[in-house]
Amino acid sequence: MAVDYTVIVVYLAGMLGMGWWGMRRARSRSDFLVAGRRLGPVMYSGTMAAIVLGGASTIGGVGLGYRYGLSGAWMVLTIGLGLLALSVFFSARIARLKVYTVSEMLDLRYGGRAGVISGVVMWAYTLMLAVTSTIAYATIFDVLFDMNRTVAIVLGGSVVVAYSTLGGMWSITLTDMVQFVVKTVGVLLLLLPVAVVRAGGFSQMKAQLPASYFDPLGIGGETVFTYVLIYTFGMLIGQDIWQRVFTARSDRTARWGGTVAGTYCLAYALAGAVIGTAAKVLYPDLGSPDDAFATIVKDELPVGVRGLVLAAALAAVMSTSSGALIACATVADHDIWSRLRGAVRRDGDCHDEVAGNRAFILVMGVAVIGTAIALDNVVEALTVAYDLLVGGLLVPILGGLLWKRGTARGALASVVVGGLAVIGLMAGYGILAGEPVYYGLPASLVAYVAVSLATEPTDEAVLAAWRERLAGRSPELVSEPAPAHQ
């Protein structure tokens, strides 16, 4: 295992080195939060694929394949479909807005402070996304070093917090590109073919497993529907995803680069399910489906290659963790703290915005690590976050992009009614039930349409400014300092 350990240590050191390199490029708020809005198609595609394909898509995707067979791909497939829908239908408009957060978009569209409550909901979602990604370090480091859970979380989380704090989005972009390559080589080019060959090929897999393992809907139609509601729609509105769209240097890059990343996700989904199916043939009696990834890596891969594939799993977790962390810090700063600060700050007050952004990432990173250590049931916590995100924010966000008649009061009613409906239904049906989002989403839609129609239309001047920004004819917000190196 010495060679495998060396691969992992070199990988972690490389991530810190990338963070230090990225620090030299983060000279303005735009650089730090959205990589100066200058990513081309290659880097944009790689980093977008890296952030959406995290530990749940890698370790969890293989685990679903182990439990359900090829239909276990549906979770990651719905993520890819959501990214494709975002890229084809909305990303160009989102990129032209030149904002930093989803809540800023709501403020621009509705001409008020519709983003205050949405900022709190989005912050909770990004925080829990970062927490669940951070907890995954415990699984990986336990396989590698038989490490204590708390120590593993602190080690993995500290590396991500360090490089994210140093260079912001530039550091995260550089590390995500490395992580994208490592995942592609480790999972698609190495683990996938080895797993299939060791299982005896597809013919042997079919002979040894039930027919349901090769049924496209073996996981259940209701489960697929729930995945679509949570993950496909979640991809359309999550701050972590939008913040990557903001990094594109043009709307064309956002559209086509995202389409490539979404297509890659579909291939990754099928690969994970096939690996899990092969693991079921090789190890039919594992204690937990989520052990399938680590088990097949430890037992079937040669030294060195094993280290690279475990680094791929670590890369998957780190890419999602770092993306969620900077999204959480951005929302906390721009949508929550800046509003409180703005209410009490005096004219002439100033501060170093990059230093402030770094401080927020550091604080949020410490909060994420602490929460990850303390939290037990991460599945329930993440389910609450996703249900609130989709049930409360999907309608006002997409409504603002698609329906001129939507108003600020309609958006606020939609967030409140949808959020309360989700919480109430969770209390009645249980946190992991599908009903909260099944019924919460229609309730949010009804509230949005009814209140919007019952209130005065949005001021035409606000809509005119909104159209200018959507068309890309308006500069960034006045508060945005010009990058020092441009």
Short mmCIF file of C-alpha atoms in Angstrom, two decimals:
data_model
loop_
_atom_site.label_atom_id
_atom_site.label_comp_id
_atom_site.label_asym_id
_atom_site.label_seq_id
_atom_site.Cartn_x
_atom_site.Cartn_y
_atom_site.Cartn_z
CA MET A 1 0.00 0.00 0.00
CA ALA A 2 3.01 2.32 0.24
CA VAL A 3 2.72 3.26 -3.44
CA ASP A 4 -1.01 3.95 -3.05
CA TYR A 5 -0.34 6.15 -0.02
CA THR A 6 2.27 8.07 -1.98
CA VAL A 7 -0.19 8.70 -4.82
CA ILE A 8 -2.77 10.08 -2.37
CA VAL A 9 -0.28 12.28 -0.50
CA VAL A 10 1.10 13.70 -3.76
CA TYR A 11 -2.46 14.36 -4.91
CA LEU A 12 -3.36 16.26 -1.72
CA ALA A 13 -0.14 18.27 -1.89
CA GLY A 14 -0.92 19.10 -5.51
CA MET A 15 -4.33 20.46 -4.51
CA LEU A 16 -2.70 22.82 -2.02
CA GLY A 17 -0.17 23.87 -4.65
CA MET A 18 -2.99 24.69 -7.06
CA GLY A 19 -4.59 26.79 -4.35
CA TRP A 20 -1.39 28.78 -3.91
CA TRP A 21 -1.11 29.29 -7.67
CA GLY A 22 -4.73 30.40 -7.91
CA MET A 23 -4.16 33.00 -5.17
CA ARG A 24 -1.95 34.97 -7.56
CA ARG A 25 -4.85 35.37 -9.99
CA ALA A 26 -7.52 36.35 -7.46
CA ARG A 27 -7.07 40.12 -7.45
CA SER A 28 -10.68 41.30 -7.50
CA ARG A 29 -14.07 40.16 -6.31
CA SER A 30 -14.87 38.97 -9.82
CA ASP A 31 -11.65 36.93 -9.94
CA PHE A 32 -12.21 35.45 -6.51
CA LEU A 33 -15.90 34.53 -6.83
CA VAL A 34 -16.39 33.78 -10.55
CA ALA A 35 -12.84 33.38 -11.98
CA GLY A 36 -13.09 36.77 -13.67
CA ARG A 37 -15.91 35.41 -15.88
CA ARG A 38 -13.20 34.23 -18.28
CA LEU A 39 -13.37 30.44 -18.52
CA GLY A 40 -13.27 28.99 -22.01
CA PRO A 41 -15.12 25.87 -23.20
CA VAL A 42 -12.56 23.28 -22.07
CA MET A 43 -12.07 24.54 -18.53
CA TYR A 44 -15.76 25.37 -18.15
CA SER A 45 -16.87 21.89 -19.23
CA GLY A 46 -14.35 20.15 -16.99
CA THR A 47 -15.10 22.18 -13.89
CA MET A 48 -18.88 21.96 -14.38
CA ALA A 49 -18.70 18.18 -14.69
CA ALA A 50 -16.44 18.03 -11.64
CA ILE A 51 -18.77 19.92 -9.35
CA VAL A 52 -21.96 17.99 -10.19
CA LEU A 53 -20.28 14.57 -10.00
CA GLY A 54 -19.34 14.31 -6.36
CA GLY A 55 -19.04 11.55 -3.82
CA ALA A 56 -22.76 10.74 -4.06
CA SER A 57 -22.45 10.30 -7.82
CA THR A 58 -19.31 8.16 -7.54
CA ILE A 59 -19.51 6.09 -4.35
CA GLY A 60 -23.31 6.39 -4.16
CA GLY A 61 -23.78 5.71 -7.86
CA VAL A 62 -21.77 2.48 -7.63
CA GLY A 63 -23.76 1.57 -4.51
CA LEU A 64 -27.06 2.02 -6.37
CA GLY A 65 -25.72 -0.17 -9.17
CA TYR A 66 -24.83 -2.82 -6.59
CA ARG A 67 -28.35 -2.71 -5.15
CA TYR A 68 -30.50 -2.26 -8.28
CA GLY A 69 -28.30 -2.99 -11.29
CA LEU A 70 -28.26 -0.80 -14.37
CA SER A 71 -31.31 1.17 -13.22
CA GLY A 72 -29.12 2.43 -10.37
CA ALA A 73 -27.81 4.93 -12.93
CA TRP A 74 -31.00 6.99 -12.67
CA MET A 75 -29.85 9.25 -9.85
CA VAL A 76 -26.80 10.48 -11.76
CA LEU A 77 -28.72 10.42 -15.06
CA THR A 78 -31.24 12.91 -13.66
CA ILE A 79 -28.34 15.14 -12.55
CA GLY A 80 -26.98 15.04 -16.10
CA LEU A 81 -30.41 15.73 -17.58
CA GLY A 82 -30.82 18.72 -15.27
CA LEU A 83 -27.45 20.10 -16.34
CA LEU A 84 -28.38 19.61 -19.99
CA ALA A 85 -31.70 21.44 -19.49
CA LEU A 86 -29.95 24.29 -17.66
CA SER A 87 -27.31 24.59 -20.37
CA VAL A 88 -29.63 24.45 -23.38
CA PHE A 89 -32.52 26.57 -22.11
CA PHE A 90 -31.25 28.94 -19.42
CA SER A 91 -27.45 29.18 -19.14
CA ALA A 92 -26.96 31.85 -21.81
CA ARG A 93 -29.39 34.20 -20.09
CA ILE A 94 -27.93 33.43 -16.67
CA ALA A 95 -24.37 34.15 -17.86
CA ARG A 96 -25.43 37.51 -19.36
CA LEU A 97 -26.89 38.68 -16.05
CA LYS A 98 -23.38 39.32 -14.64
CA VAL A 99 -24.47 38.72 -11.04
CA TYR A 100 -22.97 36.61 -8.26
CA THR A 101 -25.93 34.88 -6.63
CA VAL A 102 -29.35 33.51 -7.46
CA SER A 103 -30.88 35.95 -4.99
CA GLU A 104 -29.33 38.91 -6.85
CA MET A 105 -31.13 37.65 -9.95
CA LEU A 106 -34.42 37.66 -8.04
CA ASP A 107 -33.81 41.23 -6.87
CA LEU A 108 -33.09 42.39 -10.42
CA ARG A 109 -36.10 40.64 -11.89
CA TYR A 110 -38.70 41.64 -9.30
CA GLY A 111 -37.37 45.06 -8.38
CA GLY A 112 -37.28 44.56 -4.63
CA ARG A 113 -35.81 42.47 -1.89
CA ALA A 114 -37.29 39.17 -3.00
CA GLY A 115 -33.84 37.66 -2.49
CA VAL A 116 -33.64 38.00 1.31
CA ILE A 117 -35.63 34.91 2.23
CA SER A 118 -34.34 33.02 -0.81
CA GLY A 119 -30.81 33.76 0.36
CA VAL A 120 -31.43 32.05 3.70
CA VAL A 121 -32.93 28.99 1.98
CA MET A 122 -30.05 28.85 -0.52
CA TRP A 123 -27.48 29.24 2.26
CA ALA A 124 -28.98 26.28 4.16
CA TYR A 125 -28.92 24.18 0.99
CA THR A 126 -25.30 24.96 0.11
CA LEU A 127 -24.19 24.48 3.72
CA MET A 128 -25.72 21.01 3.91
CA LEU A 129 -24.34 20.10 0.49
CA ALA A 130 -20.86 21.04 1.70
CA VAL A 131 -21.38 19.14 4.97
CA THR A 132 -22.46 15.90 3.31
CA SER A 133 -19.53 16.08 0.91
CA THR A 134 -17.14 16.66 3.80
CA ILE A 135 -18.46 13.65 5.72
CA ALA A 136 -17.56 11.46 2.73
CA TYR A 137 -13.87 11.99 3.52
CA ALA A 138 -14.33 9.71 6.52
CA THR A 139 -15.28 6.80 4.24
CA ILE A 140 -12.35 7.30 1.87
CA PHE A 141 -9.66 7.86 4.50
CA ASP A 142 -10.95 4.92 6.51
CA VAL A 143 -10.29 2.72 3.46
CA LEU A 144 -6.89 4.29 2.90
CA PHE A 145 -5.45 4.68 6.38
CA ASP A 146 -7.96 3.12 8.82
CA MET A 147 -8.33 6.66 10.16
CA ASN A 148 -10.61 7.93 12.91
CA ARG A 149 -13.80 9.54 11.51
CA THR A 150 -13.21 12.96 13.09
CA VAL A 151 -9.55 13.10 12.02
CA ALA A 152 -10.52 12.11 8.46
CA ILE A 153 -13.15 14.87 8.24
CA VAL A 154 -10.74 17.47 9.60
CA LEU A 155 -7.94 16.38 7.23
CA GLY A 156 -10.03 16.30 4.06
CA GLY A 157 -12.04 19.38 4.97
CA SER A 158 -8.94 21.38 5.87
CA VAL A 159 -7.32 20.77 2.47
CA VAL A 160 -10.47 21.99 0.68
CA VAL A 161 -10.86 25.01 2.96
CA ALA A 162 -7.18 25.89 2.50
CA TYR A 163 -7.09 25.96 -1.30
CA SER A 164 -10.56 27.53 -1.54
CA THR A 165 -9.62 30.32 0.87
CA LEU A 166 -6.33 31.02 -0.90
CA GLY A 167 -7.56 31.57 -4.44
CA GLY A 168 -11.34 31.35 -4.43
CA MET A 169 -12.88 30.29 -7.70
CA TRP A 170 -9.56 30.39 -9.54
CA SER A 171 -8.06 27.83 -7.16
CA ILE A 172 -11.22 25.75 -7.27
CA THR A 173 -11.25 25.87 -11.07
CA LEU A 174 -7.64 24.72 -11.35
CA THR A 175 -8.11 21.92 -8.83
CA ASP A 176 -11.40 20.87 -10.44
CA MET A 177 -9.71 20.46 -13.81
CA VAL A 178 -7.16 18.14 -12.22
CA GLN A 179 -9.97 16.32 -10.40
CA PHE A 180 -11.94 15.96 -13.63
CA VAL A 181 -8.97 14.29 -15.34
CA VAL A 182 -8.30 12.04 -12.35
CA LYS A 183 -11.96 10.95 -12.20
CA THR A 184 -12.09 10.29 -15.92
CA VAL A 185 -8.95 8.15 -15.89
CA GLY A 186 -9.63 6.45 -12.57
CA VAL A 187 -13.32 5.59 -12.96
CA LEU A 188 -14.07 5.46 -16.69
CA LEU A 189 -10.77 4.25 -18.14
CA LEU A 190 -9.48 2.01 -15.32
CA LEU A 191 -12.11 0.82 -12.86
CA LEU A 192 -14.95 0.29 -15.36
CA PRO A 193 -13.16 -2.13 -17.73
CA VAL A 194 -11.40 -3.96 -14.88
CA ALA A 195 -14.69 -4.48 -13.02
CA VAL A 196 -16.46 -5.86 -16.10
CA VAL A 197 -13.59 -8.20 -16.98
CA ARG A 198 -13.23 -9.51 -13.40
CA ALA A 199 -16.98 -10.18 -13.28
CA GLY A 200 -16.70 -12.33 -16.42
CA GLY A 201 -18.19 -9.88 -18.91
CA PHE A 202 -21.81 -8.90 -19.44
CA SER A 203 -22.88 -12.43 -20.37
CA GLN A 204 -21.66 -13.81 -17.06
CA MET A 205 -23.21 -10.89 -15.18
CA LYS A 206 -26.59 -11.59 -16.79
CA ALA A 207 -26.29 -15.28 -15.99
CA GLN A 208 -25.62 -14.73 -12.28
CA LEU A 209 -27.94 -11.84 -11.46
CA PRO A 210 -31.75 -11.49 -11.47
CA ALA A 211 -33.38 -10.07 -14.59
CA SER A 212 -34.39 -6.98 -12.60
CA TYR A 213 -30.72 -5.93 -12.58
CA PHE A 214 -30.98 -5.27 -16.32
CA ASP A 215 -34.44 -3.68 -16.29
CA PRO A 216 -34.17 0.08 -17.08
CA LEU A 217 -36.88 0.81 -14.48
CA GLY A 218 -35.88 -1.82 -11.95
CA ILE A 219 -35.31 0.87 -9.34
CA GLY A 220 -39.00 1.84 -9.55
CA GLY A 221 -40.89 4.49 -11.50
CA GLU A 222 -41.74 6.50 -8.39
CA THR A 223 -38.07 6.65 -7.41
CA VAL A 224 -37.13 7.92 -10.88
CA PHE A 225 -39.87 10.56 -10.66
CA THR A 226 -38.56 11.69 -7.27
CA TYR A 227 -35.02 11.91 -8.63
CA VAL A 228 -36.27 14.12 -11.46
CA LEU A 229 -38.07 16.47 -9.08
CA ILE A 230 -35.15 16.77 -6.68
CA TYR A 231 -32.02 16.48 -8.81
CA THR A 232 -33.07 17.59 -12.30
CA PHE A 233 -34.92 20.64 -10.99
CA GLY A 234 -32.26 21.19 -8.33
CA MET A 235 -29.64 21.53 -11.08
CA LEU A 236 -31.68 24.38 -12.58
CA ILE A 237 -31.58 26.64 -9.53
CA GLY A 238 -28.70 25.70 -7.17
CA GLN A 239 -26.25 28.49 -6.27
CA ASP A 240 -23.32 26.07 -6.61
CA ILE A 241 -24.30 25.39 -10.23
CA TRP A 242 -25.21 28.97 -11.15
CA GLN A 243 -21.91 30.24 -9.75
CA ARG A 244 -20.12 28.03 -12.27
CA VAL A 245 -22.31 29.40 -15.07
CA PHE A 246 -21.19 32.88 -14.02
CA THR A 247 -17.57 31.87 -14.74
CA ALA A 248 -18.19 31.38 -18.50
CA ARG A 249 -16.55 33.98 -20.71
CA SER A 250 -19.57 34.07 -23.05
CA ASP A 251 -23.12 32.80 -23.28
CA ARG A 252 -21.99 30.44 -26.05
CA THR A 253 -19.41 28.91 -23.71
CA ALA A 254 -22.08 28.45 -21.03
CA ARG A 255 -24.47 26.75 -23.46
CA TRP A 256 -22.12 24.42 -25.31
CA GLY A 257 -19.67 23.79 -22.48
CA GLY A 258 -22.53 22.86 -20.18
CA THR A 259 -24.01 20.58 -22.83
CA VAL A 260 -20.71 18.70 -23.06
CA ALA A 261 -20.55 18.42 -19.25
CA GLY A 262 -24.14 17.15 -19.10
CA THR A 263 -23.44 14.51 -21.72
CA TYR A 264 -20.35 13.43 -19.77
CA CYS A 265 -22.58 13.02 -16.69
CA LEU A 266 -24.80 10.57 -18.58
CA ALA A 267 -21.77 8.42 -19.45
CA TYR A 268 -20.53 8.62 -15.85
CA ALA A 269 -23.95 7.51 -14.60
CA LEU A 270 -23.93 4.37 -16.73
CA ALA A 271 -20.33 3.60 -15.76
CA GLY A 272 -21.14 3.74 -12.05
CA ALA A 273 -24.14 1.46 -12.44
CA VAL A 274 -22.14 -1.09 -14.45
CA ILE A 275 -19.32 -1.07 -11.87
CA GLY A 276 -21.86 -1.64 -9.10
CA THR A 277 -23.51 -4.47 -11.04
CA ALA A 278 -20.12 -6.13 -11.54
CA ALA A 279 -19.39 -5.73 -7.82
CA LYS A 280 -22.64 -7.58 -7.04
CA VAL A 281 -21.35 -10.57 -9.03
CA LEU A 282 -17.96 -10.47 -7.31
CA TYR A 283 -19.18 -9.71 -3.78
CA PRO A 284 -22.83 -10.74 -3.43
CA ASP A 285 -23.03 -10.36 0.37
CA LEU A 286 -21.57 -6.96 1.23
CA GLY A 287 -22.93 -5.40 4.42
CA SER A 288 -23.79 -2.10 2.69
CA PRO A 289 -24.16 -1.23 -1.00
CA ASP A 290 -22.00 1.86 -0.41
CA ASP A 291 -19.08 -0.47 0.42
CA ALA A 292 -19.06 -1.74 -3.16
CA PHE A 293 -16.78 0.98 -4.54
CA ALA A 294 -14.09 0.67 -1.88
CA THR A 295 -14.23 -3.13 -1.89
CA ILE A 296 -13.78 -3.59 -5.62
CA VAL A 297 -11.00 -1.01 -5.67
CA LYS A 298 -9.10 -2.66 -2.81
CA ASP A 299 -9.45 -6.24 -4.04
CA GLU A 300 -9.36 -6.03 -7.83
CA LEU A 301 -6.92 -3.28 -8.77
CA PRO A 302 -3.11 -3.51 -8.72
CA VAL A 303 -0.92 -1.36 -6.52
CA GLY A 304 -0.54 2.20 -7.85
CA VAL A 305 -3.65 1.93 -9.98
CA ARG A 306 -5.60 1.40 -6.77
CA GLY A 307 -4.17 4.63 -5.37
CA LEU A 308 -5.16 6.53 -8.52
CA VAL A 309 -8.75 5.27 -8.39
CA LEU A 310 -9.04 6.11 -4.70
CA ALA A 311 -7.68 9.54 -5.61
CA ALA A 312 -10.50 9.71 -8.16
CA ALA A 313 -13.04 9.13 -5.39
CA LEU A 314 -11.32 11.78 -3.31
CA ALA A 315 -11.39 14.12 -6.32
CA ALA A 316 -15.13 13.56 -6.72
CA VAL A 317 -15.77 14.51 -3.10
CA MET A 318 -13.41 17.50 -3.13
CA SER A 319 -14.86 19.03 -6.28
CA THR A 320 -18.39 19.05 -4.89
CA SER A 321 -17.23 20.11 -1.43
CA SER A 322 -15.23 23.09 -2.68
CA GLY A 323 -17.98 24.22 -5.05
CA ALA A 324 -20.60 24.05 -2.31
CA LEU A 325 -18.27 25.84 0.13
CA ILE A 326 -17.64 28.88 -2.06
CA ALA A 327 -21.36 28.99 -2.93
CA CYS A 328 -22.26 28.92 0.77
CA ALA A 329 -19.78 31.68 1.58
CA THR A 330 -20.90 33.83 -1.37
CA VAL A 331 -24.57 33.61 -0.34
CA ALA A 332 -23.73 34.28 3.32
CA ASP A 333 -21.72 37.37 2.37
CA HIS A 334 -23.76 38.85 -0.49
CA ASP A 335 -27.32 37.86 0.35
CA ILE A 336 -27.33 37.88 4.15
CA TRP A 337 -24.43 39.73 5.76
CA SER A 338 -24.13 42.52 3.16
CA ARG A 339 -27.78 43.45 3.72
CA LEU A 340 -27.26 43.68 7.48
CA ARG A 341 -24.03 45.61 6.97
CA GLY A 342 -25.71 47.90 4.46
CA ALA A 343 -28.37 48.82 7.00
CA VAL A 344 -25.83 50.18 9.48
CA ARG A 345 -22.76 51.17 7.42
CA ARG A 346 -21.89 54.85 7.04
CA ASP A 347 -21.08 56.59 3.78
CA GLY A 348 -17.42 56.30 3.01
CA ASP A 349 -16.99 52.94 4.69
CA CYS A 350 -14.82 50.61 2.64
CA HIS A 351 -13.21 47.24 3.00
CA ASP A 352 -10.99 44.86 1.10
CA GLU A 353 -13.56 42.74 -0.69
CA VAL A 354 -11.20 39.88 -1.60
CA ALA A 355 -10.02 39.68 1.99
CA GLY A 356 -13.65 39.73 3.10
CA ASN A 357 -14.51 36.92 0.70
CA ARG A 358 -11.57 34.89 2.02
CA ALA A 359 -12.75 35.44 5.58
CA PHE A 360 -16.24 34.20 4.74
CA ILE A 361 -14.91 31.04 3.09
CA LEU A 362 -12.71 30.36 6.11
CA VAL A 363 -15.57 30.90 8.57
CA MET A 364 -18.02 28.83 6.54
CA GLY A 365 -15.36 26.13 6.10
CA VAL A 366 -14.86 25.84 9.85
CA ALA A 367 -18.66 25.70 10.29
CA VAL A 368 -18.92 22.96 7.65
CA ILE A 369 -16.20 20.83 9.30
CA GLY A 370 -17.74 21.28 12.74
CA THR A 371 -21.23 20.39 11.49
CA ALA A 372 -19.90 17.37 9.61
CA ILE A 373 -18.28 16.05 12.80
CA ALA A 374 -21.46 16.57 14.85
CA LEU A 375 -24.05 15.37 12.33
CA ASP A 376 -25.25 11.77 12.23
CA ASN A 377 -28.05 11.47 9.66
CA VAL A 378 -26.71 13.35 6.65
CA VAL A 379 -29.26 11.84 4.25
CA GLU A 380 -32.13 13.43 6.14
CA ALA A 381 -30.34 16.78 6.35
CA LEU A 382 -29.59 16.87 2.63
CA THR A 383 -33.15 15.79 1.80
CA VAL A 384 -34.52 18.71 3.82
CA ALA A 385 -32.20 21.11 2.00
CA TYR A 386 -33.10 19.81 -1.49
CA ASP A 387 -36.84 19.73 -0.75
CA LEU A 388 -36.79 23.30 0.53
CA LEU A 389 -34.69 24.40 -2.44
CA VAL A 390 -37.01 22.89 -5.05
CA GLY A 391 -40.28 23.41 -3.19
CA GLY A 392 -39.56 27.01 -2.28
CA LEU A 393 -37.31 28.47 -4.97
CA LEU A 394 -37.91 26.64 -8.26
CA VAL A 395 -41.13 28.45 -9.15
CA PRO A 396 -40.07 32.07 -8.45
CA ILE A 397 -36.71 31.57 -10.19
CA LEU A 398 -38.02 29.92 -13.35
CA GLY A 399 -41.11 32.11 -13.23
CA GLY A 400 -38.90 35.18 -13.24
CA LEU A 401 -37.04 33.89 -16.30
CA LEU A 402 -40.14 32.78 -18.22
CA TRP A 403 -43.20 34.82 -17.14
CA LYS A 404 -43.36 38.60 -17.44
CA ARG A 405 -46.44 38.90 -15.21
CA GLY A 406 -44.72 37.45 -12.13
CA THR A 407 -44.37 39.98 -9.31
CA ALA A 408 -42.22 40.41 -6.20
CA ARG A 409 -45.17 39.64 -3.93
CA GLY A 410 -45.96 36.56 -5.98
CA ALA A 411 -42.35 35.41 -5.66
CA LEU A 412 -42.35 36.00 -1.89
CA ALA A 413 -45.66 34.14 -1.49
CA SER A 414 -44.29 31.28 -3.57
CA VAL A 415 -41.18 30.93 -1.38
CA VAL A 416 -43.16 31.12 1.89
CA VAL A 417 -46.05 28.84 0.85
CA GLY A 418 -43.80 26.29 -0.84
CA GLY A 419 -41.33 26.25 2.06
CA LEU A 420 -44.02 25.93 4.74
CA ALA A 421 -45.82 23.23 2.74
CA VAL A 422 -42.60 21.21 2.47
CA ILE A 423 -41.90 21.54 6.21
CA GLY A 424 -45.47 20.66 7.16
CA LEU A 425 -45.59 17.65 4.87
CA MET A 426 -42.26 16.43 6.20
CA ALA A 427 -43.73 16.51 9.69
CA GLY A 428 -46.69 14.45 8.51
CA TYR A 429 -45.14 12.02 6.02
CA GLY A 430 -41.53 11.87 7.22
CA ILE A 431 -38.38 13.61 6.06
CA LEU A 432 -37.45 10.99 3.46
CA ALA A 433 -40.96 10.78 1.93
CA GLY A 434 -41.63 12.01 -1.59
CA GLU A 435 -44.89 13.78 -0.72
CA PRO A 436 -43.31 17.01 0.64
CA VAL A 437 -41.89 17.94 -2.75
CA TYR A 438 -44.76 16.32 -4.69
CA TYR A 439 -47.28 18.66 -3.06
CA GLY A 440 -45.04 21.51 -1.98
CA LEU A 441 -44.07 22.35 -5.56
CA PRO A 442 -47.69 22.71 -6.85
CA ALA A 443 -48.54 24.78 -3.76
CA SER A 444 -45.65 27.11 -4.55
CA LEU A 445 -46.83 27.41 -8.17
CA VAL A 446 -50.44 28.19 -7.22
CA ALA A 447 -49.31 30.86 -4.74
CA TYR A 448 -46.99 32.45 -7.30
CA VAL A 449 -49.58 32.67 -10.05
CA ALA A 450 -52.50 33.71 -7.82
CA VAL A 451 -50.66 36.44 -5.91
CA SER A 452 -48.91 37.74 -9.05
CA LEU A 453 -52.24 38.11 -10.85
CA ALA A 454 -53.84 39.72 -7.79
CA THR A 455 -51.12 42.38 -7.40
CA GLU A 456 -49.85 45.23 -9.54
CA PRO A 457 -47.53 44.17 -12.39
CA THR A 458 -43.81 44.73 -11.95
CA ASP A 459 -42.82 48.31 -12.78
CA GLU A 460 -42.00 48.66 -16.47
CA ALA A 461 -38.71 50.39 -15.67
CA VAL A 462 -37.63 47.38 -13.65
CA LEU A 463 -38.59 45.04 -16.48
CA ALA A 464 -36.78 47.22 -19.01
CA ALA A 465 -33.59 47.11 -16.93
CA TRP A 466 -34.08 43.35 -16.56
CA ARG A 467 -34.37 42.89 -20.33
CA GLU A 468 -31.23 44.94 -20.88
CA ARG A 469 -29.30 42.76 -18.48
CA LEU A 470 -30.69 39.54 -19.97
CA ALA A 471 -29.58 40.73 -23.39
CA GLY A 472 -26.06 41.36 -22.10
CA ARG A 473 -26.26 45.11 -22.77
CA SER A 474 -25.84 46.14 -19.15
CA PRO A 475 -22.57 46.15 -17.14
CA GLU A 476 -22.03 44.39 -13.85
CA LEU A 477 -23.51 45.85 -10.69
CA VAL A 478 -22.20 49.29 -9.80
CA SER A 479 -20.64 47.95 -6.62
CA GLU A 480 -18.36 45.65 -8.58
CA PRO A 481 -14.76 46.97 -8.66
CA ALA A 482 -12.94 46.77 -11.93
CA PRO A 483 -10.39 43.92 -11.98
CA ALA A 484 -6.93 45.30 -11.29
CA HIS A 485 -5.26 43.34 -14.09
CA GLN A 486 -7.72 44.04 -16.91
#
